[in-house]
mmCIF file of C-alpha atoms in Angstrom:
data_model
loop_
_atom_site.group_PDB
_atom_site.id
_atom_site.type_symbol
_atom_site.label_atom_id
_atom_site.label_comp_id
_atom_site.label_asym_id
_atom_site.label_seq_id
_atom_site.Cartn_x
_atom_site.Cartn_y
_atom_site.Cartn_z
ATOM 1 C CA UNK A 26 0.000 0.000 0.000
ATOM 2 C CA UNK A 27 2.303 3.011 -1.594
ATOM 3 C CA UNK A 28 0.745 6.261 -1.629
ATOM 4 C CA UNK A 29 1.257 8.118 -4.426
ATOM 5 C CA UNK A 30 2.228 10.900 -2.382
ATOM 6 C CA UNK A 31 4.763 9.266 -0.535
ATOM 7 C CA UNK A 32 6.110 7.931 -3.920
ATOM 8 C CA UNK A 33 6.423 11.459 -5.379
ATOM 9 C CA UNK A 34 8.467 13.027 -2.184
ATOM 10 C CA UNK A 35 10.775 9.937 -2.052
ATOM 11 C CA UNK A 36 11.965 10.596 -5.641
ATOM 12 C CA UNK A 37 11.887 14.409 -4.910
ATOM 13 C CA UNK A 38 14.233 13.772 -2.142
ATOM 14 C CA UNK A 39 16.681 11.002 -3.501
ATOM 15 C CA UNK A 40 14.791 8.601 -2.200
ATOM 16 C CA UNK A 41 14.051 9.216 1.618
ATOM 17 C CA UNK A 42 11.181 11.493 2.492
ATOM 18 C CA UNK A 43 9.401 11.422 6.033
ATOM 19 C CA UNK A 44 6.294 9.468 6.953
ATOM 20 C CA UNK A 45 3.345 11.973 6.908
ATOM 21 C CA UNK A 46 0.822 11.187 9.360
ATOM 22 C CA UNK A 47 -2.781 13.317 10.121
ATOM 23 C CA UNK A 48 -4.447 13.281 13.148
ATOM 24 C CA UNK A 49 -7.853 14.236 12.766
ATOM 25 C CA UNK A 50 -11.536 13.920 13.955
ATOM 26 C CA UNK A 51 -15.068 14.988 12.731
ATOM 27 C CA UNK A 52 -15.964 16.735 16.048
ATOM 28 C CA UNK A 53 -13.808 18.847 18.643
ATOM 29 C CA UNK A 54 -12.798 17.637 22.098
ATOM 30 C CA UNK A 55 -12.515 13.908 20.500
ATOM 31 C CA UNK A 56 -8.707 14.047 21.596
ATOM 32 C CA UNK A 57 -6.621 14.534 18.595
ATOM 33 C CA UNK A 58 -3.723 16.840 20.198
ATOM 34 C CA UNK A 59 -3.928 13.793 23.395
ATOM 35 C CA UNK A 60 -2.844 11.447 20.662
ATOM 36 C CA UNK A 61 -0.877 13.480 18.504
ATOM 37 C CA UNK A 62 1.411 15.091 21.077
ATOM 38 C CA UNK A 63 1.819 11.821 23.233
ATOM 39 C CA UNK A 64 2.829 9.700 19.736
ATOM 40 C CA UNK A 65 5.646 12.539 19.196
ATOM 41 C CA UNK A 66 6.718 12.671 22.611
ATOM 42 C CA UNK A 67 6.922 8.582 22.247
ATOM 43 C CA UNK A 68 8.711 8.765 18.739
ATOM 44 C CA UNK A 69 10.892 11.387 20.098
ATOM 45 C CA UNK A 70 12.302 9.011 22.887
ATOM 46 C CA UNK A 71 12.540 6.436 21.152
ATOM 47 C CA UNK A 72 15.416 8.347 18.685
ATOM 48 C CA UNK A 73 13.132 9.323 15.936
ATOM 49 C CA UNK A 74 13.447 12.967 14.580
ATOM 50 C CA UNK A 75 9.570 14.043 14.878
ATOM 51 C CA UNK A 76 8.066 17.222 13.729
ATOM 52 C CA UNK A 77 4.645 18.191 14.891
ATOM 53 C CA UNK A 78 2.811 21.023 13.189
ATOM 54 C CA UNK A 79 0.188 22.276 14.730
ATOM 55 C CA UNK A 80 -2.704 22.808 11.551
ATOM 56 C CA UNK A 81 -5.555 23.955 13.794
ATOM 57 C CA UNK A 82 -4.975 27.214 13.158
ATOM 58 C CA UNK A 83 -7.765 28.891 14.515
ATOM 59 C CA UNK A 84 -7.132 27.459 18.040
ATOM 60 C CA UNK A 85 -3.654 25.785 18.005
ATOM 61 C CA UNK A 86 -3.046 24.271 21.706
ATOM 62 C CA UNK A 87 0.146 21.657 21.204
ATOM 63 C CA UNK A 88 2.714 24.258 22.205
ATOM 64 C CA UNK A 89 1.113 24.157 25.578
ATOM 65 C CA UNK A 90 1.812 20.337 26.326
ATOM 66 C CA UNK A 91 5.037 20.851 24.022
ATOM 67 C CA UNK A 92 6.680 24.637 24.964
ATOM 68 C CA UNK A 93 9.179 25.134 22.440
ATOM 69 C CA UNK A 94 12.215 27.914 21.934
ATOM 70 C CA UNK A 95 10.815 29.850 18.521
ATOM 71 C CA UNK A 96 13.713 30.440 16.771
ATOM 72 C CA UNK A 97 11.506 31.331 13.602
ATOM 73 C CA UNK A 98 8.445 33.372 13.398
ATOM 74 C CA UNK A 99 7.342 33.938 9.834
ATOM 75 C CA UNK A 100 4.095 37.116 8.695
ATOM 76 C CA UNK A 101 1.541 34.472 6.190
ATOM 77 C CA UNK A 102 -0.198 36.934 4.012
ATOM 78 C CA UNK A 103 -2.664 35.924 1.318
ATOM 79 C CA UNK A 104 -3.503 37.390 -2.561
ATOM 80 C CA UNK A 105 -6.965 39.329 -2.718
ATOM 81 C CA UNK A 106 -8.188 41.031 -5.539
ATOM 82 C CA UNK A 107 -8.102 44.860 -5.851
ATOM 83 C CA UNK A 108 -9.903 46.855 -8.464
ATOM 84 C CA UNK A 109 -9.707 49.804 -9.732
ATOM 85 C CA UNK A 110 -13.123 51.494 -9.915
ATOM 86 C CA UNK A 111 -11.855 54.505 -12.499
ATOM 87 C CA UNK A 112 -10.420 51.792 -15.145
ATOM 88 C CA UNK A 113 -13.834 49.590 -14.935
ATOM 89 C CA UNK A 114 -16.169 49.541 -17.148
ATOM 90 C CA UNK A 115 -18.702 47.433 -15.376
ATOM 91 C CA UNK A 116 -18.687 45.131 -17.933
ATOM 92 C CA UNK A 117 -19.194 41.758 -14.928
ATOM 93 C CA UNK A 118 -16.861 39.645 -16.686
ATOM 94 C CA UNK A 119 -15.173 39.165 -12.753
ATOM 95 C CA UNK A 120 -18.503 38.548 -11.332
ATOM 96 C CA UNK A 121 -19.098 35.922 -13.965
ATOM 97 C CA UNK A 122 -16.098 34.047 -13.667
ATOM 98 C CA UNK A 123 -15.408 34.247 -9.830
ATOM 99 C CA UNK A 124 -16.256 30.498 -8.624
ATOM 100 C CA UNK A 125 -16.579 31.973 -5.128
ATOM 101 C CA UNK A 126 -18.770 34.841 -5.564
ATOM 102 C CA UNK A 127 -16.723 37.473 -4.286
ATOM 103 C CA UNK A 128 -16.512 39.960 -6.957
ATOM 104 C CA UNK A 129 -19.519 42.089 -7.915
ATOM 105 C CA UNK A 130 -20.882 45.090 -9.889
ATOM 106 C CA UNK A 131 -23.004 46.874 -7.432
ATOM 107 C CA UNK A 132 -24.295 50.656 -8.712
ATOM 108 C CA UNK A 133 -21.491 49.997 -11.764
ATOM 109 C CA UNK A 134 -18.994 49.776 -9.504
ATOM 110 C CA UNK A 135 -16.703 46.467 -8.807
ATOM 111 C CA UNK A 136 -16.625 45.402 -5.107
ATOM 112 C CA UNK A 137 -14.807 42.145 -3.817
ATOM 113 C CA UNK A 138 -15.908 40.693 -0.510
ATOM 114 C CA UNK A 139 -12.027 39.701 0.872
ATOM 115 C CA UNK A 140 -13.131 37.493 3.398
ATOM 116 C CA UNK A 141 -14.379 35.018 0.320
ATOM 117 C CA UNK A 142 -11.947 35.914 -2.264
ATOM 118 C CA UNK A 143 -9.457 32.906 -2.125
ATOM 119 C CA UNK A 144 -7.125 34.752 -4.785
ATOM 120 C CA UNK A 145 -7.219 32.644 -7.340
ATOM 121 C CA UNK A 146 -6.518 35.283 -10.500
ATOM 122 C CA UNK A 147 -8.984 34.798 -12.332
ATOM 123 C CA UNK A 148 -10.504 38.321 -12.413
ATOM 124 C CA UNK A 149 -7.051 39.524 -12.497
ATOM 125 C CA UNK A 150 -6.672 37.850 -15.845
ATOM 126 C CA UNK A 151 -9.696 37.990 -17.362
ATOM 127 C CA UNK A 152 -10.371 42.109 -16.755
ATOM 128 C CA UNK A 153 -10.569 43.262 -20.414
ATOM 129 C CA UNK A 154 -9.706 46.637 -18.667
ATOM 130 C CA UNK A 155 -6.669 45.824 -16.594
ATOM 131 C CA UNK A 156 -8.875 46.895 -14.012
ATOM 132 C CA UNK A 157 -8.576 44.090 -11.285
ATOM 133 C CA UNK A 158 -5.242 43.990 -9.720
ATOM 134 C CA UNK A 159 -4.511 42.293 -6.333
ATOM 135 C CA UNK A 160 -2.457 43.031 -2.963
ATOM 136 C CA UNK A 161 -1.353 41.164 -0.034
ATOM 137 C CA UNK A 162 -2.827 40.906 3.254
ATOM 138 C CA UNK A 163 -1.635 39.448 6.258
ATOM 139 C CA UNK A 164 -3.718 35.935 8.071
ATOM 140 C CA UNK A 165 -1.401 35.228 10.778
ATOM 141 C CA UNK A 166 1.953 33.746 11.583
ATOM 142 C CA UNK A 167 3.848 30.448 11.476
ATOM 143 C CA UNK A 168 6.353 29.851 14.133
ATOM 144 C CA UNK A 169 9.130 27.214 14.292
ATOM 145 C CA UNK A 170 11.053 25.980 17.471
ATOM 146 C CA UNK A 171 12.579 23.033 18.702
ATOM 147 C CA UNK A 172 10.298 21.597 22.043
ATOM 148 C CA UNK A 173 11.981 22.097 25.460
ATOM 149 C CA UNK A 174 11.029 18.536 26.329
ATOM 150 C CA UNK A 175 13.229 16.796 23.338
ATOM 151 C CA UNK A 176 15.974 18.225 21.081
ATOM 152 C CA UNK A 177 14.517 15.445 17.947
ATOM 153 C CA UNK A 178 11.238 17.042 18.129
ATOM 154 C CA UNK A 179 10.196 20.321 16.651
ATOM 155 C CA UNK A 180 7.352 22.018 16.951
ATOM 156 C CA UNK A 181 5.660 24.304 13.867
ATOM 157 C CA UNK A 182 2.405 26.144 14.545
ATOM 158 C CA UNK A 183 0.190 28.066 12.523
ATOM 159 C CA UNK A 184 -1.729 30.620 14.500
ATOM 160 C CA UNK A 185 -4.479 32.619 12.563
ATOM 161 C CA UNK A 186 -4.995 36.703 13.235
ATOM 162 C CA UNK A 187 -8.114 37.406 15.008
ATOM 163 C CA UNK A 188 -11.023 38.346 12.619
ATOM 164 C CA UNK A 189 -9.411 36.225 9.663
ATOM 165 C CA UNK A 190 -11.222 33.711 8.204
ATOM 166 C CA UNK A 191 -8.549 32.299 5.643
ATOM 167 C CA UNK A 192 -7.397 28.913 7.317
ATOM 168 C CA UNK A 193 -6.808 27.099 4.680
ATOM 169 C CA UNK A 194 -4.124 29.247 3.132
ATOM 170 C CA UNK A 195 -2.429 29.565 6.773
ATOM 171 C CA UNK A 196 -2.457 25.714 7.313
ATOM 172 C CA UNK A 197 -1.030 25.278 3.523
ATOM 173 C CA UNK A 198 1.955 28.061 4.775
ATOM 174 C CA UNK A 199 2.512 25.850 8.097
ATOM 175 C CA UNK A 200 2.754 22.462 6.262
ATOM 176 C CA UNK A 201 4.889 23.942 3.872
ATOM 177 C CA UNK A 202 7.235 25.282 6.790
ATOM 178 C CA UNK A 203 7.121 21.841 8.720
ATOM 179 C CA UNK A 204 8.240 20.031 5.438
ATOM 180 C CA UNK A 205 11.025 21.988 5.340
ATOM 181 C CA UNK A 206 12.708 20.335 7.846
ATOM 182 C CA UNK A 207 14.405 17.247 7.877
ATOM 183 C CA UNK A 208 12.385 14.415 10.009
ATOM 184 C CA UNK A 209 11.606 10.652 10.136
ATOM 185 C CA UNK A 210 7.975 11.095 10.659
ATOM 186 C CA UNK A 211 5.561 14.297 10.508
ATOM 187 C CA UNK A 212 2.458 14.589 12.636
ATOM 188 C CA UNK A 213 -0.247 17.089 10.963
ATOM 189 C CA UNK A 214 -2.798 17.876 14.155
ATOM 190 C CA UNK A 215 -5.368 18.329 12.263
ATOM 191 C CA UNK A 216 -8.031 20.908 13.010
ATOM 192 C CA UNK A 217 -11.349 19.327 13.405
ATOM 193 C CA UNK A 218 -14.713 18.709 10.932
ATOM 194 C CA UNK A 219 -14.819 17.579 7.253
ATOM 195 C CA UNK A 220 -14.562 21.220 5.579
ATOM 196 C CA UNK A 221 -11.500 23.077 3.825
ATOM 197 C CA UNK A 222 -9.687 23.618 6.930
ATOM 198 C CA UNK A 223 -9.523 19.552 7.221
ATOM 199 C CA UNK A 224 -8.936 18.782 3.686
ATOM 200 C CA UNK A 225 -5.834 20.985 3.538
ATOM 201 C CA UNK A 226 -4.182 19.876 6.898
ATOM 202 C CA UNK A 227 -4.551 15.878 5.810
ATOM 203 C CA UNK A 228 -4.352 15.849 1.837
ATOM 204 C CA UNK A 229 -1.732 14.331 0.629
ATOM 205 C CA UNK A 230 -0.880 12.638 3.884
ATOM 206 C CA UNK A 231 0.906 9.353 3.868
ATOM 207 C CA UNK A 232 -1.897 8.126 6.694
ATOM 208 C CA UNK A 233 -5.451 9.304 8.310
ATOM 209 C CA UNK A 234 -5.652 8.609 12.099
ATOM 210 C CA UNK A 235 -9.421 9.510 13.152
ATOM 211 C CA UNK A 236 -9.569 10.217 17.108
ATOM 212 C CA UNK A 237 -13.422 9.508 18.122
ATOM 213 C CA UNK A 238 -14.989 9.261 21.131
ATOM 214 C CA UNK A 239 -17.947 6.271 21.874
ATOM 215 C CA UNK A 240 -21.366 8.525 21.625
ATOM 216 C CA UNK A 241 -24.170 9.324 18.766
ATOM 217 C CA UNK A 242 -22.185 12.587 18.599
ATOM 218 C CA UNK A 243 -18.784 10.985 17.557
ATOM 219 C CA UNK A 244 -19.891 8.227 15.876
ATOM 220 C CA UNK A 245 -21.859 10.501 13.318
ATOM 221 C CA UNK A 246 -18.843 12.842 12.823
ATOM 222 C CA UNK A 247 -16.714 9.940 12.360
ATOM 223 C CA UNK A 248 -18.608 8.615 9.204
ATOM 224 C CA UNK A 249 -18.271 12.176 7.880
ATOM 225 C CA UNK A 250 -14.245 11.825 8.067
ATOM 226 C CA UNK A 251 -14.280 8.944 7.288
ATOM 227 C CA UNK A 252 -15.674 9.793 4.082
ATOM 228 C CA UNK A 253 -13.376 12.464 3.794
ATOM 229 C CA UNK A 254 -10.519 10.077 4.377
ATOM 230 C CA UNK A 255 -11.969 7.328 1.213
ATOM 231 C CA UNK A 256 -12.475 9.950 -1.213
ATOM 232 C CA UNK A 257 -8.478 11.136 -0.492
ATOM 233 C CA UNK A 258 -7.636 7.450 -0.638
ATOM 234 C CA UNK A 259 -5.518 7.272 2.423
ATOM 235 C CA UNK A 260 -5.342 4.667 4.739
ATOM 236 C CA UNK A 261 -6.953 5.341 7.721
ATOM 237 C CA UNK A 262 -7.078 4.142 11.308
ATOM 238 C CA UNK A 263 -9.489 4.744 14.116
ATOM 239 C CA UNK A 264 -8.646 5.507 18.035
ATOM 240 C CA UNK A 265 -11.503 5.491 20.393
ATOM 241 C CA UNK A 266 -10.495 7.851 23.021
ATOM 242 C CA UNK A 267 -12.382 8.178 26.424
ATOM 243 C CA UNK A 268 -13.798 4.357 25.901
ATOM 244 C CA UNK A 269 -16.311 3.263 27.983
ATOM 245 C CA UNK A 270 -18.031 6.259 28.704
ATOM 246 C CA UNK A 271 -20.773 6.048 26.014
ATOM 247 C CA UNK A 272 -22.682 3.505 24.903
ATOM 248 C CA UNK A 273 -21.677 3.561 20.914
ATOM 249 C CA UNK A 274 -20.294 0.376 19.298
ATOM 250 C CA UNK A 275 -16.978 2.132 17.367
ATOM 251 C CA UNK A 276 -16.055 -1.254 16.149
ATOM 252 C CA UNK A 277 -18.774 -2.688 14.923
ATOM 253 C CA UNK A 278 -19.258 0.537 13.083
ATOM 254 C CA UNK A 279 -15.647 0.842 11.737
ATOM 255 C CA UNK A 280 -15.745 -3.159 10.735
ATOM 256 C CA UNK A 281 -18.672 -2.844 8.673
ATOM 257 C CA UNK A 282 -16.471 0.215 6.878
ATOM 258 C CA UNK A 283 -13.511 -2.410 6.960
ATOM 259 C CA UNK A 284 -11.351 0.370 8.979
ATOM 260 C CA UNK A 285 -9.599 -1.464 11.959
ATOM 261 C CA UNK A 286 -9.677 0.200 15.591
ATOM 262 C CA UNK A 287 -6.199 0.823 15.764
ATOM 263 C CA UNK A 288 -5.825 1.904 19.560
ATOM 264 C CA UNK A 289 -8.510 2.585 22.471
ATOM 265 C CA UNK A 290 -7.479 5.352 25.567
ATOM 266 C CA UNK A 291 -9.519 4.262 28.686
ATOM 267 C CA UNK A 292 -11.804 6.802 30.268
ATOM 268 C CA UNK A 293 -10.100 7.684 33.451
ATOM 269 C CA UNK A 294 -9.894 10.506 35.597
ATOM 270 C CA UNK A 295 -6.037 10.181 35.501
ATOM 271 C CA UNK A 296 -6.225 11.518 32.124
ATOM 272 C CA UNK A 297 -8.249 14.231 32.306
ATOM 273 C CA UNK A 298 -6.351 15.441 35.319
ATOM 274 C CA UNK A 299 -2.920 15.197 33.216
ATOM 275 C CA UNK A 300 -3.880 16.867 30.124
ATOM 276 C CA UNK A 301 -5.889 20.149 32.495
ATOM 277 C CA UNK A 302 -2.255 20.708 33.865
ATOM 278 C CA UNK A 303 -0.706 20.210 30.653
ATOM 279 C CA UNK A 304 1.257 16.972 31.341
ATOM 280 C CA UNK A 305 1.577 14.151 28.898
ATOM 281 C CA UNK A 306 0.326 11.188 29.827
ATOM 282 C CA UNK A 307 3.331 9.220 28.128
ATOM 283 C CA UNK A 308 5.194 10.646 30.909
ATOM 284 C CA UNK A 309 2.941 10.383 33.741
ATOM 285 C CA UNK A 310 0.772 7.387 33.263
ATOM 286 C CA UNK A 311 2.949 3.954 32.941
ATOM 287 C CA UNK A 312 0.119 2.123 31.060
ATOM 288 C CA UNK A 313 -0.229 5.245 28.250
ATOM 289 C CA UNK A 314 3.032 3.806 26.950
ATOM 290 C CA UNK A 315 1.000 0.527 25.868
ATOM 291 C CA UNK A 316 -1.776 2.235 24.603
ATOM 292 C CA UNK A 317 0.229 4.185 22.216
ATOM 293 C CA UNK A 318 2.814 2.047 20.953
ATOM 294 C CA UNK A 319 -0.488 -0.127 19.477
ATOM 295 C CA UNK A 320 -1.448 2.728 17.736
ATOM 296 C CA UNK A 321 2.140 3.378 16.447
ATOM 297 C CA UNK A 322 2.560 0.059 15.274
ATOM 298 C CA UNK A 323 -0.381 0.146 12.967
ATOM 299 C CA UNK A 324 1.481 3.311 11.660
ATOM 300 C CA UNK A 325 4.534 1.481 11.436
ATOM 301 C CA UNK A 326 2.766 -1.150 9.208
ATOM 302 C CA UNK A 327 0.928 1.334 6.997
ATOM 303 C CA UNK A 328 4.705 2.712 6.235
ATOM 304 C CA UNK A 329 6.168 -0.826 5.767
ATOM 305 C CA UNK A 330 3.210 -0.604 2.581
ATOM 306 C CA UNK A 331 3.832 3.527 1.844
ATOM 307 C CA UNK A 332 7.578 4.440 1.960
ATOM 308 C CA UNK A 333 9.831 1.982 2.930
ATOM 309 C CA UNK A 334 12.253 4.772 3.535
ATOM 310 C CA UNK A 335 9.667 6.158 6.496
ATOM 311 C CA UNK A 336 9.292 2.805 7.864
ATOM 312 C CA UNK A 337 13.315 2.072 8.426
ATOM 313 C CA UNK A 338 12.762 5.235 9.960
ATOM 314 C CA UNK A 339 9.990 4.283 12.341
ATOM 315 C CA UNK A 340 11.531 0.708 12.921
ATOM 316 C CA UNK A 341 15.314 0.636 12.613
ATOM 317 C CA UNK A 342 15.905 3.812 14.006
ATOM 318 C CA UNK A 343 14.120 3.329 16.903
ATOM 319 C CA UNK A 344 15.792 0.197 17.251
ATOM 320 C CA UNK A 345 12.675 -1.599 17.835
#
């Protein structure tokens, strides 16, 4: 099981690239920076070189179970059309071309909504007029450090300006930062739901890890992200986090989808205590250990099939 992904950045890179994995769930509070964090943190000891990016933007939290020393902060700033209301002639060949709707002739005059303009061009180059042009404007930041808790792991997170709306092009500018750096494996925390936000933090991932919890709540997001997951064609594995406190059969759900239940995280008090201080539980809970490296070795198969170069990293490296 090669993704075609994988394939591409292993012959980009002279044949090593690192093992891309998304961590992602179709409702918030499911758990995905629990898992994602904890996995690094476990990868990291063992002698991997992790990097975690942080893709929910609009509320990234993995810095504060991971402080790292920024030693890059980098302005994201995003293309939005611009026109010039003396050179139009009204004409509404913009309006008619946007695909988003946000150019339009109101009174004769063109006006662009910027909070739906996704800067595509098109106006730009269809004007008959010249009279669309575009500028920059800023969405928010990316920073880069390497985590206080591990000199192999690195942390990249993508934090979006208050009253933006443009995720998607912020997440793009953090995963293009994180793959930047050299790394065995790359964890994508994902942020959650099935719209753009989540399609550009997990496309073109190597493999889809869907954190759930067992209720009618999780169980109906997960079938949405789990769609999301088919139609990308990734492999995908499902962790039930806080199991046994609903009623919900995950399994019998994710069998009759033919997706395994790669990993289960008890419901215990323990855990919720941990992660409201900001501890990991890798570190303070001896059993977490167990629970995680059965989720990591269903990663570790999925890159035996994917990139062989990510799985010598996952296995051999780690001397496991």
């Amino acid at each position: 099981m090669r993704s075609r992904a994988a394939a591409d950045r292993c012959e980009l890179a002279d044949g090593y690239a690192p093992f891309i994995l998304a961590v992602a769930s179709g409702k918030g509070g499911t758990g995905k920076t629990l898992v994602a964090t904890n996995l690094a943190v476990l990868w990291a000891d063992a002698g991997l070189s992790v990097l975690l990016a942080d893709c929910d933007v609009e509320a990234p939290n993995s810095h504060l179970f991971l402080p790292a020393r920024t030693d890059k902060l980098t302005s994201v700033e995003s293309k939005v059309a611009r026109p010039d209301s003396q050179a139009c002639n009204a004409c509404g060949t913009c309006s008619d071309l946007c695909a988003f709707g946000a150019v339009r002739i109101l009174g004769g005059t063109p006006v662009v909504f910027e909070e739906i303009c996704h800067g595509c061009g098109v106006c730009v180059s269809s004007c008959p007029t010249g009279a669309m042009g575009e500028c920059s404007l800023r969405v928010g930041e990316v920073s880069t450090g390497v985590a206080k808790r591990s000199q192999r792991l690195r942390l990249v997170t993508g934090r979006l300006d208050i009253g933006q709306v443009k995720a998607p092009s912020l997440i793009g500018a953090t995963r293009e930062e994180a793959e930047r750096w050299d790394a065995d494996i790359l964890v994508l925390d994902a942020p959650p739901g099935v719209a753009c936000s989540a399609v550009a933090a997990v496309r073109h991932a190597d493999a889809l890890l869907l954190v759930t919890e067992p209720t009618a709540f999780g169980l109906h997001d997960l079938e949405l992200s789990l769609m999301l997951g088919s139609d990308m064609g990734l492999p995908i594995g499902v962790v039930v986090n806080r199991d046994g406190s609903g009623p919900t059969d995950i399994a019998e759900f994710a069998t009759a989808q033919r997706v395994d239940v790669v990993g289960r995280i008890p419901f215990d008090r323990r855990i919720a205590e941990v992660y409201a201080r900001g501890g990991l539980i890798v570190d303070e809970l001896p059993e977490a250990t167990s629970w995680l490296r059965t989720i990591s070795s269903w990663i570790e198969d999925v890159a035996e099939g994917s990139a062989p170069s990510a799985a010598d990293g996952l296995r051999e490296r780690a001397g496991r």
